[in-house]
Coordinates of C-alpha atoms and ligand atoms in Angstrom, one line a residue:
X1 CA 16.6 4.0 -26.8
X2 CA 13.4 6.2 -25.6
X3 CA 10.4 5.0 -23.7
X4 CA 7.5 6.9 -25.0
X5 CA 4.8 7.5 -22.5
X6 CA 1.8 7.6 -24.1
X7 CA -1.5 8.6 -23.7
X8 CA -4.0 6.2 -25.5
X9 CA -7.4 8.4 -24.9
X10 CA -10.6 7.2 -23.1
X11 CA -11.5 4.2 -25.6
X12 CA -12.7 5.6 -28.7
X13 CA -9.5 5.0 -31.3
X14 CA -10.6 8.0 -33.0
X15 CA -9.2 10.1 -29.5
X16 CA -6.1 8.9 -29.7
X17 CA -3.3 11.5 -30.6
X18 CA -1.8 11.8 -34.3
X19 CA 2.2 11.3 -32.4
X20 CA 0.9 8.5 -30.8
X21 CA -0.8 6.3 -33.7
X22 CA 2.4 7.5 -35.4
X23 CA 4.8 5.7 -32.8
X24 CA 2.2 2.4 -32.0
X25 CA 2.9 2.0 -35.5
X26 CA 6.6 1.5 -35.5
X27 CA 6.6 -0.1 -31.6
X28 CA 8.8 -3.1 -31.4
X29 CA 6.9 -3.7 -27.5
X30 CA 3.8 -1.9 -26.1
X31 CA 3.7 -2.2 -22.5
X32 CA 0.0 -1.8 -21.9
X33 CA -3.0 -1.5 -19.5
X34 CA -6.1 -3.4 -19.0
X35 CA -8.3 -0.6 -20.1
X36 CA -6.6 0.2 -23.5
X37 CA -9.0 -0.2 -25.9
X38 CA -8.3 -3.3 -28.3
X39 CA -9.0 -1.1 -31.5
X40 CA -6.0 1.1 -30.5
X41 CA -3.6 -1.8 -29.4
X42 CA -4.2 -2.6 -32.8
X43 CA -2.7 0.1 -34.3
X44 CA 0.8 -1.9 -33.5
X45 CA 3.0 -3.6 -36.2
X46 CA 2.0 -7.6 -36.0
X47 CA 5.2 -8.0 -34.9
X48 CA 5.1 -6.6 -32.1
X49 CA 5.3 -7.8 -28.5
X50 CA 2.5 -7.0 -26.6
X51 CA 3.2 -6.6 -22.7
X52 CA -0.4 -6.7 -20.3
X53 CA 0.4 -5.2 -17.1
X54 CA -3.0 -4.5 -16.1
X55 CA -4.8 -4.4 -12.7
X56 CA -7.5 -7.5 -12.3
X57 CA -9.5 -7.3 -9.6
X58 CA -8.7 -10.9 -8.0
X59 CA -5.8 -11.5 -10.5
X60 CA -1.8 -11.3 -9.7
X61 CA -1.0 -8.4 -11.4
X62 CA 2.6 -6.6 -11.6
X63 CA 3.2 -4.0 -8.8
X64 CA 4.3 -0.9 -10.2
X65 CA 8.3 -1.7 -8.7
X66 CA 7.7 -4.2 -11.3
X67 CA 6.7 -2.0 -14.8
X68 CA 8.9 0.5 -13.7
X69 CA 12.0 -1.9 -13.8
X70 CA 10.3 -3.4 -16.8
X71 CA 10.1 0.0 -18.7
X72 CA 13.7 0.7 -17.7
X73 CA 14.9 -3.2 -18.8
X74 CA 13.6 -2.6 -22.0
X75 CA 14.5 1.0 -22.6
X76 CA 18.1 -0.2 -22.5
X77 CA 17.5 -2.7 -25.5
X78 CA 17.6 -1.6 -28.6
X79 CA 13.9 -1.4 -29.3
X80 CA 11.0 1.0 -29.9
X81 CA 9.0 1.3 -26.2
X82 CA 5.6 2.7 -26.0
X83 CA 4.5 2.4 -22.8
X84 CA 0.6 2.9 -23.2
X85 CA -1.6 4.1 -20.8
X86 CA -5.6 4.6 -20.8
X87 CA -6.0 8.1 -20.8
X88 CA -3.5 10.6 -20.2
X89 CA -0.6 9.1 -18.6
X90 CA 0.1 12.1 -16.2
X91 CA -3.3 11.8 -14.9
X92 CA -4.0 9.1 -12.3
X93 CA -2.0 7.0 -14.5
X94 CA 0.9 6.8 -12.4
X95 CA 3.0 7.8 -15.4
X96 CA 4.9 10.4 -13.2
X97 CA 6.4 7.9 -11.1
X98 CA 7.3 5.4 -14.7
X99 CA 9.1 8.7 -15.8
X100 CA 11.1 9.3 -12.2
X101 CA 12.2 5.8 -12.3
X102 CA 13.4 5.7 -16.4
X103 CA 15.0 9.1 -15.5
X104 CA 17.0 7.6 -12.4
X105 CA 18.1 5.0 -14.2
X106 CA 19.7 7.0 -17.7
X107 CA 16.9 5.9 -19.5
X108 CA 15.7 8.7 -21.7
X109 CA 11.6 9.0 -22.3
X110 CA 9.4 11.5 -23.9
X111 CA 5.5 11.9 -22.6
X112 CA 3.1 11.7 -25.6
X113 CA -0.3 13.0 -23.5
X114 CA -3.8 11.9 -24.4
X115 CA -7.3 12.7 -24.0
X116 CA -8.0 12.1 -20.5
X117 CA -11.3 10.6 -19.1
X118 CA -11.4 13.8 -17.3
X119 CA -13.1 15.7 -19.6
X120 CA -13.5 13.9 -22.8
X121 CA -16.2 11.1 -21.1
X122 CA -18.1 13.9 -19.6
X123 CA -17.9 16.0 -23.4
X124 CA -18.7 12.7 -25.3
X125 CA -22.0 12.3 -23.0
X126 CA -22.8 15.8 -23.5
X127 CA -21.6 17.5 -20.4
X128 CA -18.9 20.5 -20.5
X129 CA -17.1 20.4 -17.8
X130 CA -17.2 24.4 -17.9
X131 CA -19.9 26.2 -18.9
X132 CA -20.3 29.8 -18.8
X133 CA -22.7 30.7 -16.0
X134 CA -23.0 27.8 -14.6
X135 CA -19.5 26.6 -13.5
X136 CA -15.9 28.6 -13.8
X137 CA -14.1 25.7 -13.5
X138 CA -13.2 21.9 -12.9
X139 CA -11.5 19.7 -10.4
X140 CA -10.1 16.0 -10.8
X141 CA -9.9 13.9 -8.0
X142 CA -9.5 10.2 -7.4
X143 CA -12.6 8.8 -5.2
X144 CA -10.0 5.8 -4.9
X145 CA -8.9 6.6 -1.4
X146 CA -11.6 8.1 -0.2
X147 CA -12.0 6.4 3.1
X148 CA -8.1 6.9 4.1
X149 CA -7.7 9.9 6.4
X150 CA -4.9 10.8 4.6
X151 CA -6.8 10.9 1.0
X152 CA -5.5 14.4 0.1
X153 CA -8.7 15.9 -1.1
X154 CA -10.5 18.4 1.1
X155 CA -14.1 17.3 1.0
X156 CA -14.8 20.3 3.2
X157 CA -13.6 22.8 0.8
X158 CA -14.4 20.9 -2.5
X159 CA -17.7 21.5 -1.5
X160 CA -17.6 24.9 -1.2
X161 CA -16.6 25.4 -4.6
X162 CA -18.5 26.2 -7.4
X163 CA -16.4 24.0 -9.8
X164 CA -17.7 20.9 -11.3
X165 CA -16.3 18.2 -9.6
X166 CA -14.9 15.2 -11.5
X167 CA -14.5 11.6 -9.7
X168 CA -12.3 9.4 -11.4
X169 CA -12.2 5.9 -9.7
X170 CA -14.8 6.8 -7.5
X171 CA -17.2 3.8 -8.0
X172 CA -17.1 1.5 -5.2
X173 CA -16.8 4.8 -3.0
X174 CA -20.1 6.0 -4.6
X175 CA -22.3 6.5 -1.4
X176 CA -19.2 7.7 0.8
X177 CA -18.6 10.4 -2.2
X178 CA -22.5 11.7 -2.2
X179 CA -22.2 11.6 2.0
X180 CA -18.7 13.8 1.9
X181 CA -20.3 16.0 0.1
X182 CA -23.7 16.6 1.2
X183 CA -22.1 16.6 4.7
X184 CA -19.7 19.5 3.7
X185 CA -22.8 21.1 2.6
X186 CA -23.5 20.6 -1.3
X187 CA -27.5 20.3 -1.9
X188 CA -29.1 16.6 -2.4
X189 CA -30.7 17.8 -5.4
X190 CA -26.9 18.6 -7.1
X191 CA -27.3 17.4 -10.5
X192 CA -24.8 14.2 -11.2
X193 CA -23.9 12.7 -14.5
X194 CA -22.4 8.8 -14.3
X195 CA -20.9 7.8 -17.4
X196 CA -19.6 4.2 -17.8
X197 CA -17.5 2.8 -21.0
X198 CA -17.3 6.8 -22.0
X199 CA -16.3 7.1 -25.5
X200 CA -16.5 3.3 -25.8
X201 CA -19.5 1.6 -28.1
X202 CA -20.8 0.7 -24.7
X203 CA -21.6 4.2 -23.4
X204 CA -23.6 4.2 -20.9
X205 CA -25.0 7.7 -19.2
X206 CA -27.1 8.2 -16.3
X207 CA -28.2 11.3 -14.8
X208 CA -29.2 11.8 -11.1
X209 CA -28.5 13.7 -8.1
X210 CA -26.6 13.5 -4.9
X211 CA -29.1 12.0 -2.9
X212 CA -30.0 9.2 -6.0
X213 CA -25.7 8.5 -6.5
X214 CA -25.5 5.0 -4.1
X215 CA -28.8 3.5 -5.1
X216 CA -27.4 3.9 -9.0
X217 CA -25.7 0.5 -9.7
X218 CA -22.6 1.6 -11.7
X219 CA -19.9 -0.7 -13.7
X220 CA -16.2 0.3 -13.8
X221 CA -14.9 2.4 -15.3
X222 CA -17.2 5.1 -14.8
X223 CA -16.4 8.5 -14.2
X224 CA -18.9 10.9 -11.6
X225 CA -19.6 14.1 -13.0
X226 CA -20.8 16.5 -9.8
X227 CA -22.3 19.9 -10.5
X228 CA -25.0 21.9 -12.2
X229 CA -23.5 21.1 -15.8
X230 CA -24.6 17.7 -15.2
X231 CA -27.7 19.0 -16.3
X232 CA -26.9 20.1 -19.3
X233 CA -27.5 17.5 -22.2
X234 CA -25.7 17.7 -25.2
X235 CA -25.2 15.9 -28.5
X236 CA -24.0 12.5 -26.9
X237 CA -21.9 9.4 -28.3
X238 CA -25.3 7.8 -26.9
X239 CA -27.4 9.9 -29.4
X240 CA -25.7 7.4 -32.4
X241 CA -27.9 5.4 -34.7
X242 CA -26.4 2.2 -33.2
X243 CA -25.2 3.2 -30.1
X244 CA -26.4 0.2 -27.8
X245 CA -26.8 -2.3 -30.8
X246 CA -24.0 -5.4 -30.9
X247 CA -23.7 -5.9 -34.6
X248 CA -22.0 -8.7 -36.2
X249 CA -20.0 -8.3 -39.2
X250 CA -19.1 -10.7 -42.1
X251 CA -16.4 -10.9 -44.0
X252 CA -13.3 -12.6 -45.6
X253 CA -10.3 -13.6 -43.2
X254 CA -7.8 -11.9 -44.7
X255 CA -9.8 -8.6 -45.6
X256 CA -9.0 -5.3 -43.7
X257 CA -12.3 -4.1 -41.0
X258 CA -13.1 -1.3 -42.9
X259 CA -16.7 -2.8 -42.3
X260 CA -16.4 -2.9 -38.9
X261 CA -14.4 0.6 -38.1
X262 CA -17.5 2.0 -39.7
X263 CA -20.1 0.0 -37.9
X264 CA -18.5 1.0 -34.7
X265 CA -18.4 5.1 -36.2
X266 CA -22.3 5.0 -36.0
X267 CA -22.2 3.5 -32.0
X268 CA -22.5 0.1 -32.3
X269 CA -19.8 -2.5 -30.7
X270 CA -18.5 -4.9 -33.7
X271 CA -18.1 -8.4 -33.4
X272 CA -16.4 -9.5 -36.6
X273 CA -16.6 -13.2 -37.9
X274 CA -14.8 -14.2 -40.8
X275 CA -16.8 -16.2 -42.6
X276 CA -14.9 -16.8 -45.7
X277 CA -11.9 -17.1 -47.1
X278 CA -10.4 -16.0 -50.3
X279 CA -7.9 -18.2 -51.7
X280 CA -6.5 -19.2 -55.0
X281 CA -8.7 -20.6 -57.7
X282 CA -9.2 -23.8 -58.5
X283 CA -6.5 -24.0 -61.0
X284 CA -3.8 -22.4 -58.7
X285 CA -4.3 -19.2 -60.8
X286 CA -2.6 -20.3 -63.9
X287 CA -5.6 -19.2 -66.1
X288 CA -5.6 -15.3 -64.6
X289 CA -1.1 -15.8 -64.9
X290 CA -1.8 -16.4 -68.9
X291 CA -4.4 -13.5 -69.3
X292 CA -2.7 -10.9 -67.5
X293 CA 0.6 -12.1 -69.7
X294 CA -1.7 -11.0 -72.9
X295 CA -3.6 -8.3 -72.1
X296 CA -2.9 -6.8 -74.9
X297 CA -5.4 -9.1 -76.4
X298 CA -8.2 -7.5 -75.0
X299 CA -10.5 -4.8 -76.0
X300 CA -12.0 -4.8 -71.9
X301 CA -10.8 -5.8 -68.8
X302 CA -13.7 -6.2 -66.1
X303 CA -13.4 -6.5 -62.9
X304 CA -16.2 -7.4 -60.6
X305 CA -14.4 -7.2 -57.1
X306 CA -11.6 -5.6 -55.7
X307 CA -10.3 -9.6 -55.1
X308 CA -10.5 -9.9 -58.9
X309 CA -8.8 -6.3 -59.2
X310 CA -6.2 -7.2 -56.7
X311 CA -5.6 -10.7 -58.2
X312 CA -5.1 -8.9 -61.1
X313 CA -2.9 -6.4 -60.9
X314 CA -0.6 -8.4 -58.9
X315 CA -0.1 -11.1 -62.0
X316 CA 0.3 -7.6 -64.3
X317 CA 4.3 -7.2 -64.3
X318 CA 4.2 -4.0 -65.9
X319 CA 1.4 -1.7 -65.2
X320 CA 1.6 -0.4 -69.8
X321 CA 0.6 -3.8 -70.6
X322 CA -3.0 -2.3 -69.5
X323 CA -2.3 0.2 -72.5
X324 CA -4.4 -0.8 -74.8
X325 CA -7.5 -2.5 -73.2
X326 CA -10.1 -0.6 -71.6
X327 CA -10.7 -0.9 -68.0
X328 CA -14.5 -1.4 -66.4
X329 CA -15.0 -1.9 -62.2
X330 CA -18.3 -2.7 -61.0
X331 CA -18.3 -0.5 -57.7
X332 CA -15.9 2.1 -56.6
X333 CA -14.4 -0.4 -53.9
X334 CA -12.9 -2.4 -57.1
X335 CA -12.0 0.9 -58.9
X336 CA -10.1 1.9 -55.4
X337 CA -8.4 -1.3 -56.0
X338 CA -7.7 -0.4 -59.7
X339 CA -6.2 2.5 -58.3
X340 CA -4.6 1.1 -55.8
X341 CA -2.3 -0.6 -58.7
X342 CA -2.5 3.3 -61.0
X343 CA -5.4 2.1 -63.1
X344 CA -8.2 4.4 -63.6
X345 CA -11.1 2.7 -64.6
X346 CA -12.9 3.8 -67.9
X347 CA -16.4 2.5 -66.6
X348 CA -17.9 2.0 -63.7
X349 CA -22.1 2.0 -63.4
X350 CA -24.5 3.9 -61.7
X351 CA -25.5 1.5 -59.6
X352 CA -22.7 -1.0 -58.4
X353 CA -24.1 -4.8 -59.7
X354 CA -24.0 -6.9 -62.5
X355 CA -26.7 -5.7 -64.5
X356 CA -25.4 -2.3 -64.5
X357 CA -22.5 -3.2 -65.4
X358 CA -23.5 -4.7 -68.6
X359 CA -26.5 -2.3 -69.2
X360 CA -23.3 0.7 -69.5
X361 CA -21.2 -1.7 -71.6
X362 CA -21.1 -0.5 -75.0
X363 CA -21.6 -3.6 -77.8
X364 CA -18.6 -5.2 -79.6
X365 CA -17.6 -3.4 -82.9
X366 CA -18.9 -4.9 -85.7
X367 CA -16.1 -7.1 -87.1
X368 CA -14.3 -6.3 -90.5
X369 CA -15.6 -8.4 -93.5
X370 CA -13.1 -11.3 -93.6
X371 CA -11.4 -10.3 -90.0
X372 CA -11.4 -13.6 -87.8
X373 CA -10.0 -11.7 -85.0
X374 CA -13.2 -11.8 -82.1
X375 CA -13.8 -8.7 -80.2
X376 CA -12.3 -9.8 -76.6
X377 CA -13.1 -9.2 -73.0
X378 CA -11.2 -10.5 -69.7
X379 CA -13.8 -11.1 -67.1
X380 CA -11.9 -11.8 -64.3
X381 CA -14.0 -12.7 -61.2
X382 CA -14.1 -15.5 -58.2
X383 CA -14.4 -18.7 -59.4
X384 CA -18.0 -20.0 -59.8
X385 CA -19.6 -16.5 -59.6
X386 CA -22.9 -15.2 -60.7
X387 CA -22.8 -15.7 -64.9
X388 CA -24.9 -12.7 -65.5
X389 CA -21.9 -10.4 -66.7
X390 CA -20.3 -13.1 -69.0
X391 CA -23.8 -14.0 -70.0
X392 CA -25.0 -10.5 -70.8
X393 CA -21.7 -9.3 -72.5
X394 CA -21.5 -12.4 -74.6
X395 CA -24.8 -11.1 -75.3
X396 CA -23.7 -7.8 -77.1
X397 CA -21.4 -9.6 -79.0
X398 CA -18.4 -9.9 -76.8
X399 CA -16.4 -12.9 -77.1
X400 CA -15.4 -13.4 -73.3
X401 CA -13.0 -15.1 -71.3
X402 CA -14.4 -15.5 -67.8
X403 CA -11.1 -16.1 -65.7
X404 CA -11.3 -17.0 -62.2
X405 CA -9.3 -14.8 -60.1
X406 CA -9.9 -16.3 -57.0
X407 CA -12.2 -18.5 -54.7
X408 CA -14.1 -17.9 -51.6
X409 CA -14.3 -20.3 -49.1
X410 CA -16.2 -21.0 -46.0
X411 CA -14.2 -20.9 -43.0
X412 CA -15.3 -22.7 -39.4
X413 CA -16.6 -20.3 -37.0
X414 CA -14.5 -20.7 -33.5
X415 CA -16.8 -21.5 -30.3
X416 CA -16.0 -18.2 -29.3
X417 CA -17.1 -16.4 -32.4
X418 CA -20.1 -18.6 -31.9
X419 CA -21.0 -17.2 -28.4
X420 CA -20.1 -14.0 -29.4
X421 CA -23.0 -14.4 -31.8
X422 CA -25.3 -14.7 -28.7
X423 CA -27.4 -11.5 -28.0
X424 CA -26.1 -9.7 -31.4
X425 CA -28.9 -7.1 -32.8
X426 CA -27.5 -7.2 -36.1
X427 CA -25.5 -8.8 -38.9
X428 CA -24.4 -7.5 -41.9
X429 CA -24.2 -9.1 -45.1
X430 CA -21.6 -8.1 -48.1
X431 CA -21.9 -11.2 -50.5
X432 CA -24.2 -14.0 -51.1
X433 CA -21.2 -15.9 -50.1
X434 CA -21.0 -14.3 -46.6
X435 CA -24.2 -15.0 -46.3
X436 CA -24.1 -18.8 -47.2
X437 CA -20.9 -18.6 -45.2
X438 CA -22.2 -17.6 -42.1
X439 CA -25.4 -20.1 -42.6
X440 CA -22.4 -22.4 -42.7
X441 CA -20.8 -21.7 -39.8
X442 CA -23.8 -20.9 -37.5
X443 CA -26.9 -21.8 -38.6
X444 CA -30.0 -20.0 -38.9
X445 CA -31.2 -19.9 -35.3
X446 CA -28.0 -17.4 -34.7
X447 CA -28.8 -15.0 -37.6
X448 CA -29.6 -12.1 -35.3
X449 CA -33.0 -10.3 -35.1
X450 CA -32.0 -7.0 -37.8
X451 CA -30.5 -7.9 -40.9
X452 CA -29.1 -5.5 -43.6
X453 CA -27.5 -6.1 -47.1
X454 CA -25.2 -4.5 -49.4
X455 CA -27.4 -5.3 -52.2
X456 CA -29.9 -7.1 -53.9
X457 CA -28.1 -10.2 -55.1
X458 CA -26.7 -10.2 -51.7
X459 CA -30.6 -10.1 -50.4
X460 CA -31.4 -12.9 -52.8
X461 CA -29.2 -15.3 -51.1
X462 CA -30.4 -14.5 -48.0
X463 CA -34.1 -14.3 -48.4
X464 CA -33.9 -18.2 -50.5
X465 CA -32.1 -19.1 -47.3
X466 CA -35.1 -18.2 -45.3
X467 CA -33.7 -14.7 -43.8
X468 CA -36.1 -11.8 -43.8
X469 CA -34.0 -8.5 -44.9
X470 CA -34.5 -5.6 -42.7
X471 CA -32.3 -2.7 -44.3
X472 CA -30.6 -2.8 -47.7
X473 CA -28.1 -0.6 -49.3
X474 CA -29.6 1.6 -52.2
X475 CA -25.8 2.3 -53.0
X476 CA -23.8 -0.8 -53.1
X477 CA -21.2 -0.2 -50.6
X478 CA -20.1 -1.0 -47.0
X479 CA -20.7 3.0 -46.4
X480 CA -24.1 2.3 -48.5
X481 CA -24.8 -0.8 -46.3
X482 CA -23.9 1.3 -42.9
X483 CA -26.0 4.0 -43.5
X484 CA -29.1 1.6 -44.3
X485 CA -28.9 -0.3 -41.1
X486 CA -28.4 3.4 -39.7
X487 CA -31.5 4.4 -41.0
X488 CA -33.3 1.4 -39.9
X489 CA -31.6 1.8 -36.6
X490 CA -32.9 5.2 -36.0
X491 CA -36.7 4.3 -36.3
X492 CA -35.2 2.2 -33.1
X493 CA -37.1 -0.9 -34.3
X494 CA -35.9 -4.0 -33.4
X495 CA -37.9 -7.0 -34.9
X496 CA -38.2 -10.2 -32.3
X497 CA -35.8 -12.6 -31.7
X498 CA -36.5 -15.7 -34.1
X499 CA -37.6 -13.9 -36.7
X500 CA -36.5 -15.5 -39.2
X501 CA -37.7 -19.0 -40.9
X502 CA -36.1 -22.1 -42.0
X503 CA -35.7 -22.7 -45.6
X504 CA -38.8 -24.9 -45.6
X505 CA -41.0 -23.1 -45.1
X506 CA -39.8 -20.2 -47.3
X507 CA -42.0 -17.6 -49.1
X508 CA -40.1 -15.1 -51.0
X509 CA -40.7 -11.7 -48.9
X510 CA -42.2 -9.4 -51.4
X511 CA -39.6 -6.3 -51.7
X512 CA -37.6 -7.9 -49.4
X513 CA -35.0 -5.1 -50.4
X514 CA -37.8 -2.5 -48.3
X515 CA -35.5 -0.8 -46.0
X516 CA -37.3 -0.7 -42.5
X517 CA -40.2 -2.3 -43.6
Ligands
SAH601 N1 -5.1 8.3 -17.0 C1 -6.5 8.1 -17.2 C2 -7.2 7.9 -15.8 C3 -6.8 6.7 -15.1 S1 -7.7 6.4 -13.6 C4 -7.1 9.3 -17.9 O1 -6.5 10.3 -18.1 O2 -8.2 9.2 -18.4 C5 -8.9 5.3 -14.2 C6 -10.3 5.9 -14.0 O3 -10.5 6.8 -15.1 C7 -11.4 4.9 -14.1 O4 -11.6 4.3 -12.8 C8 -12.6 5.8 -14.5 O5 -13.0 6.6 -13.4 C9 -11.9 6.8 -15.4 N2 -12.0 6.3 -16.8 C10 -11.1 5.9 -17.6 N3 -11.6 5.5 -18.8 C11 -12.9 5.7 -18.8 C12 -14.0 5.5 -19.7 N4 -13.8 5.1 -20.9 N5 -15.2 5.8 -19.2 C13 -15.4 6.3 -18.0 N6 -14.5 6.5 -17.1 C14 -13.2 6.2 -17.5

């Protein structure tokens, strides 16, 4: 079989090449680094092996004798390699001598290159590596070796040039790197851009000079940007409404991080808690198993969730039996759901909650003289929900059966979810029950300092529980709740720590639902 060698980009998932999701996705075994971004490692079946062969400082880690004979073991099973790499694998990644040694042995490989560090964690800190007038060109060199006599990079004549100068490893050999240089004749003043954790929610960017290089305390991985481009600032990964923040997000076990791919879009790193779980209802689902066997029974189907709407659909054996009932969705995430299963909802409100919902209903027909037939909706939700759909539909005359799809559940946070939760600048809240769940698991000394909601039921539950609401969604959606605690985020105000009160002493904010208040 092949070994693909492939590039997995700087950090940011979003870099990583179309050909390369495309084979992580069908990888029996991914033979990984240590820097390879979790996010991306994800992209790999669940069912497949995972191989760490990653450098740790202080750590036994496998030589490269080792993943090379490793790489050419497995490329003789049967199995889909990737071999990923941080990066492009042809640059510093040693993926040259991986493909020598597959290639000496008969095993067949194809290189799958990626973003490099190179460029992309200068670009993403807004630094081109070219710039017209300023520098004609680049260089890439490891500062790795810089002390060894036999290094390989001129100093001398590296300094001469006028290209920017890119440092990749060059960290610990910071001060030595400034020294070569000045000493080969490049001004102190040279402008120098550090970036650490490029394209990572992390970033980190500094900008100095030659002479201000070793005092800078740096983390690995950084990459050491040399040249008059470094003072050039351009639209950064840094300039994102979260960048910095460490945002918690809640949400059901089994639900997909939609959520938290979006949270980490706008900058901020994601720690994601599952704080509930959705499970069948009470009565094993036999309630939802008879009304999706007579749908046909039904003027209205409503579905307040896309649980409910998956619940649903998955009881429906035949997608006609939907024929005659009309179909409502509170929100567009249950109508995705609906559509999911090639129902296209016939309602769906203005604004995605309850209320709405039944304010857009229309009111039951008024029933034929002598007909004893009632005018019937399925209300299909999680058990013990809110009543104020059945209550308001029954209202205008509908005779309803309120069905539980499903049940949430409270799930126990893990001690390290718990200490994850330490030194978070935000959670986000997409139920009242994530918000009773999380109260659950943590307590209310761990909410963190910001809070946003999708809504304002889901405020409700919070603000009763004695959390002050910072940023809530005017459209009822994780994008709707994002870009709330986006807005909020770029005012940059970040309320103090403890914040919020216990729930005796509660007062009921006023317009607790303020966003930015
Ligand atoms: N093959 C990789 C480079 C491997 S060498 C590539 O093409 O990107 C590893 C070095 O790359 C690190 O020591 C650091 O200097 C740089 N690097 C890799 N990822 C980085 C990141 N996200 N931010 C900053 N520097 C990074």
């Amino acid at each position: 079989m092949t070994v693909y060698l492939v590039g997995a980009g700087p950090g940011d998932p979003g870099l990583l090449t179309l050909r390369g999701a495309e084979l992580l996705g069908r990888a029996d075994v991914v033979v990984h680094d240590r820097l390879v971004d979790p996010r991306v490692l994800a992209l790999a079946p669940p069912s497949a092996r995972l191989v760490d062969v990653g450098k740790r400082v202080g750590a036994v880690s496998p030589s490269q004798d080792q993943v090379n004979r490793l790489l050419v073991d497995l490329g003789r099973e049967r199995a889909a390699i990737v071999r990923l790499k941080g990066g492009d694998p042809y640059v510093f990644g040693r993926g040259g001598e991986e493909a020598l040694a597959l290639a000496a042995a008969g095993v067949s490989y194809e290189v799958v290159p990626g973003v490099s560090a190179a460029t992309a964690v200068a670009a993403c800190a807004g630094v081109p590596v070219t710039h017209r007038g300023v520098a004609s060109g680049f260089v890439v060199v490891t500062g790795h070796d810089m002390a060894a006599p036999d290094s390989g990079v001129d100093w001398e004549q590296l300094a001469r040039t006028r290209c920017t100068i890119v440092v990749l490893m060059g960290v610990s050999q910071r001060s030595l790197l400034a020294e070569r240089l000045i000493g080969a004749g490049r001004a102190t003043t040279t402008p120098v851009l550090v970036v650490e954790r490029g394209t990572q929610p992390g970033q980190r960017s500094r900008r100095t000079t030659l002479a201000g290089l070793a005092g800078l305390d740096v983390e690995s991985p950084a990459t050491i940007v040399v040249g008059e481009v470094a003072s050039l600032r351009l639209s950064s990964y840094e300039d994102r409404p979260l960048s910095g923040w460490r945002v918690v997000v809640t949400r059901a076990a089994s639900s997909s991080s939609a959520l938290a791919a979006l949270v980490a879009r706008a900058g901020a790193t994601v720690v994601e808690m599952p704080v509930v779980e959705i499970r069948d209802p009470p009565d094993g689902g036999a309630a939802l198993r008879e009304a999706a066997g007579r749908l046909a029974s039904y003027e209205w189907v409503v579905l307040t969730s896309a649980n409910g709407a998956d619940r649903l659909l998955a009881e429906v054996r035949d997608a006609r039996s939907f024929a005659g009932a009309q179909v409502a969705a509170v929100g567009p995430a249950t109508a995705d759901a609906l559509r999911r299963g090639g129902i296209v909802p016939d309602l769906v409100p203005g604004r995605f909650v309850g209320e709405e919902l039944v304010a857009a209903f229309p009111c039951a027909p008024t029933p034929v003289t002598g007909s004893r037939v009632p005018a019937l909706v399925l209300l299909a939700q999680a058990a013990g929900a809110r009543r104020v759909v059945a209550d308001g539909l029954a209202g205008l005359g509908w005779t309803v059966d309120v069905v539980a799809a499903y049940e949430t559940a409270h799930v126990r946070a893990d001690e390290a979810s718990l200490r994850a939760l330490e030194g978070a600048d935000a959670v986000v809240f997409t139920s009242a029950s994530t918000v009773d769940g999380f109260l659950e698991a943590a307590g209310i000394d761990l909410v963190p300092p910001v809070v946003a909601s999708i809504g304002p039921v889901t405020s409700a539950a919070a603000v009763a529980a004695g959390i002050t609401v910072h940023a809530e969604a005017s459209e009822h959606t994780i994008g709707g709740v994002v870009e709330a605690l986006c807005a909020f985020g770029r005012e940059r105000r970040r309320p103090e720590v403890g914040a919020h009160r216990r729930p005796d002493d509660v007062t009921v904010a006023p317009g607790a639902s303020g966003v930015g208040r």
